[in-house]
């Protein structure tokens, strides 16, 4: 089996230092909506200068290089055991090269492992066998500031008047945006899972964040709610960094899951503006391309 | 942009107002979750006996914090093997986690500024008036850009807390921040919170 360690190292470098074009484009567009001389506009201008510098220097966009979340989709015949080892080796090397901050801290003994490897679950790696002959590895780096403002609601929620329907979902998601204020490094991107259990809700609310900005849920009811939530969240005026301003949320992505009759969870994962996600594809001819 | 040199006097602190962009120059120290907990437990509430190099570190950081600035930051640092430290990426971390500790820490060390992101709460705002000190907001995530204003790493304390949690003593030049909580009881964060709450309530009352 081919050794992909160097290619995965390159995936990590790109993810940490090179913000995807669709995100940068939205941030640029957001500048024009903020008043000249305002703190919000200043924040966005600084953000974009930083994006350019990080790309030039191959240095992390954000010092919090986050939880590394890998999604590996492989054709039949690949060894997931070997791929896991290659990912872990590449991650330790990326840490040595300062593409990544050592971020894995033993929660019981407060000890930082120093190389981003910790137990079986850090980094988080999801494997899935797929049809065809292309292997893809997607990586998302999700910082702690935005992870901390993620939230799960159990409906009905009396305080918000939220029942078990999309009207209720809308209410709790808007509440989540208000609660987050600028803490999650606004402008943010919302990943929302409706249904599932507590665990799958969080997993799926992050999984939807792998999709490109502007991709709408194929269900028109959810697509409409996605658009509406982004627009209404921006009415709150929280703005970049929570300074007050026009752009609080860049996009919203919703996924619907099955739930138990007894449970109705709405899980919101908040992604910061430093929306670091990249994909590498190993084509059938062996060529490796990055997106 | 107003230029402010560290250490900062009380007069300068009281002259700073919410919304004012500031360029900071001088020596500051990074400190976040582990550091604040350690300071409170070991030297302020004294619920834990000093151990190892605690007393030595305390004596070393005291003069830096007198009139000084604490930066809520867990940097990416190169040169760890050779100790030729350099800040590669060094934006602010979310400050609200230090809300239980911040005012007491500032009071104890007579420190004059906190740099972070996301703002802090009422206990810190009260401390801003009493000590006095101000909260400087740096741009979250702008890590490479901010690292450029770090001229030199002068040293590190409590390295065993881990790279992100250690106390890095850094010399900065024109470090870009905005005052979002001042020594007169004003907080940009409290204002935005309040205004956005009104909009939220109006949105919640609309039919689907």
mmCIF file of C-alpha atoms in Angstrom, chain B residues 9-97:
data_model
loop_
_atom_site.group_PDB
_atom_site.id
_atom_site.type_symbol
_atom_site.label_atom_id
_atom_site.label_comp_id
_atom_site.label_asym_id
_atom_site.label_seq_id
_atom_site.Cartn_x
_atom_site.Cartn_y
_atom_site.Cartn_z
ATOM 1 C CA UNK B 9 0.434 54.609 34.298
ATOM 2 C CA UNK B 10 -2.972 54.967 35.965
ATOM 3 C CA UNK B 11 -3.397 58.338 34.256
ATOM 4 C CA UNK B 12 -2.954 56.803 30.819
ATOM 5 C CA UNK B 13 -5.311 53.951 31.734
ATOM 6 C CA UNK B 14 -8.023 56.386 32.811
ATOM 7 C CA UNK B 15 -7.602 58.372 29.596
ATOM 8 C CA UNK B 16 -8.353 55.332 27.411
ATOM 9 C CA UNK B 17 -11.939 55.054 26.165
ATOM 10 C CA UNK B 18 -14.019 52.269 24.641
ATOM 11 C CA UNK B 19 -13.625 52.168 20.864
ATOM 12 C CA UNK B 20 -10.126 53.628 20.838
ATOM 13 C CA UNK B 21 -7.562 51.779 18.682
ATOM 14 C CA UNK B 22 -4.193 51.478 20.436
ATOM 15 C CA UNK B 23 -0.705 50.312 19.423
ATOM 16 C CA UNK B 24 1.113 48.779 22.406
ATOM 17 C CA UNK B 25 4.892 48.746 22.748
ATOM 18 C CA UNK B 26 6.958 47.200 25.535
ATOM 19 C CA UNK B 27 7.237 43.938 27.446
ATOM 20 C CA UNK B 28 4.183 41.804 28.200
ATOM 21 C CA UNK B 29 3.513 38.294 29.389
ATOM 22 C CA UNK B 30 1.135 35.624 28.078
ATOM 23 C CA UNK B 31 -1.140 33.885 30.551
ATOM 24 C CA UNK B 32 -4.345 31.945 30.132
ATOM 25 C CA UNK B 33 -6.343 29.214 31.856
ATOM 26 C CA UNK B 34 -3.626 27.289 33.718
ATOM 27 C CA UNK B 35 -1.744 30.464 34.688
ATOM 28 C CA UNK B 36 -4.782 32.247 36.138
ATOM 29 C CA UNK B 37 -5.794 29.182 38.128
ATOM 30 C CA UNK B 38 -2.221 28.787 39.398
ATOM 31 C CA UNK B 39 -1.968 32.467 40.408
ATOM 32 C CA UNK B 40 -5.272 32.424 42.272
ATOM 33 C CA UNK B 41 -4.731 29.132 44.099
ATOM 34 C CA UNK B 42 -1.067 29.614 44.989
ATOM 35 C CA UNK B 43 -0.689 33.324 45.690
ATOM 36 C CA UNK B 44 -4.066 35.004 45.979
ATOM 37 C CA UNK B 45 -6.479 32.622 47.710
ATOM 38 C CA UNK B 46 -3.577 30.451 48.912
ATOM 39 C CA UNK B 47 -5.559 27.219 48.806
ATOM 40 C CA UNK B 48 -2.479 25.425 47.479
ATOM 41 C CA UNK B 49 1.083 25.409 48.843
ATOM 42 C CA UNK B 50 3.786 26.774 46.520
ATOM 43 C CA UNK B 51 5.703 23.901 44.936
ATOM 44 C CA UNK B 52 8.752 23.453 42.717
ATOM 45 C CA UNK B 53 9.790 26.755 41.182
ATOM 46 C CA UNK B 54 6.502 28.540 42.081
ATOM 47 C CA UNK B 55 8.076 31.165 44.390
ATOM 48 C CA UNK B 56 10.941 31.829 42.016
ATOM 49 C CA UNK B 57 8.548 32.333 39.094
ATOM 50 C CA UNK B 58 6.341 34.575 41.217
ATOM 51 C CA UNK B 59 9.278 36.866 42.034
ATOM 52 C CA UNK B 60 10.299 36.949 38.380
ATOM 53 C CA UNK B 61 6.874 37.876 36.971
ATOM 54 C CA UNK B 62 5.926 40.429 39.653
ATOM 55 C CA UNK B 63 8.017 43.284 38.233
ATOM 56 C CA UNK B 64 6.803 42.486 34.695
ATOM 57 C CA UNK B 65 3.174 42.637 35.771
ATOM 58 C CA UNK B 66 3.571 45.832 37.848
ATOM 59 C CA UNK B 67 1.963 48.347 35.462
ATOM 60 C CA UNK B 68 2.110 45.572 32.900
ATOM 61 C CA UNK B 69 -0.104 43.650 30.526
ATOM 62 C CA UNK B 70 -1.327 40.034 30.510
ATOM 63 C CA UNK B 71 -2.042 38.587 27.085
ATOM 64 C CA UNK B 72 -4.596 35.764 26.831
ATOM 65 C CA UNK B 73 -2.699 33.818 24.223
ATOM 66 C CA UNK B 74 -1.482 30.294 23.542
ATOM 67 C CA UNK B 75 1.056 30.865 20.784
ATOM 68 C CA UNK B 76 2.600 28.645 18.139
ATOM 69 C CA UNK B 77 6.322 28.901 18.893
ATOM 70 C CA UNK B 78 9.199 27.693 16.740
ATOM 71 C CA UNK B 79 12.693 26.830 17.996
ATOM 72 C CA UNK B 80 11.444 24.661 20.848
ATOM 73 C CA UNK B 81 14.335 22.216 20.429
ATOM 74 C CA UNK B 82 17.081 24.862 20.395
ATOM 75 C CA UNK B 83 15.367 27.368 22.722
ATOM 76 C CA UNK B 84 15.770 29.983 19.981
ATOM 77 C CA UNK B 85 12.120 30.810 20.485
ATOM 78 C CA UNK B 86 10.145 32.711 17.900
ATOM 79 C CA UNK B 87 6.397 33.464 17.850
ATOM 80 C CA UNK B 88 4.982 32.073 14.598
ATOM 81 C CA UNK B 89 1.284 32.582 15.283
ATOM 82 C CA UNK B 90 -0.049 34.404 18.301
ATOM 83 C CA UNK B 91 -3.613 35.668 18.257
ATOM 84 C CA UNK B 92 -5.778 36.054 21.361
ATOM 85 C CA UNK B 93 -7.774 33.289 23.020
ATOM 86 C CA UNK B 94 -11.318 33.722 24.397
ATOM 87 C CA UNK B 95 -11.091 35.753 27.609
ATOM 88 C CA UNK B 96 -14.393 34.979 29.314
ATOM 89 C CA UNK B 97 -12.973 31.784 30.847
#
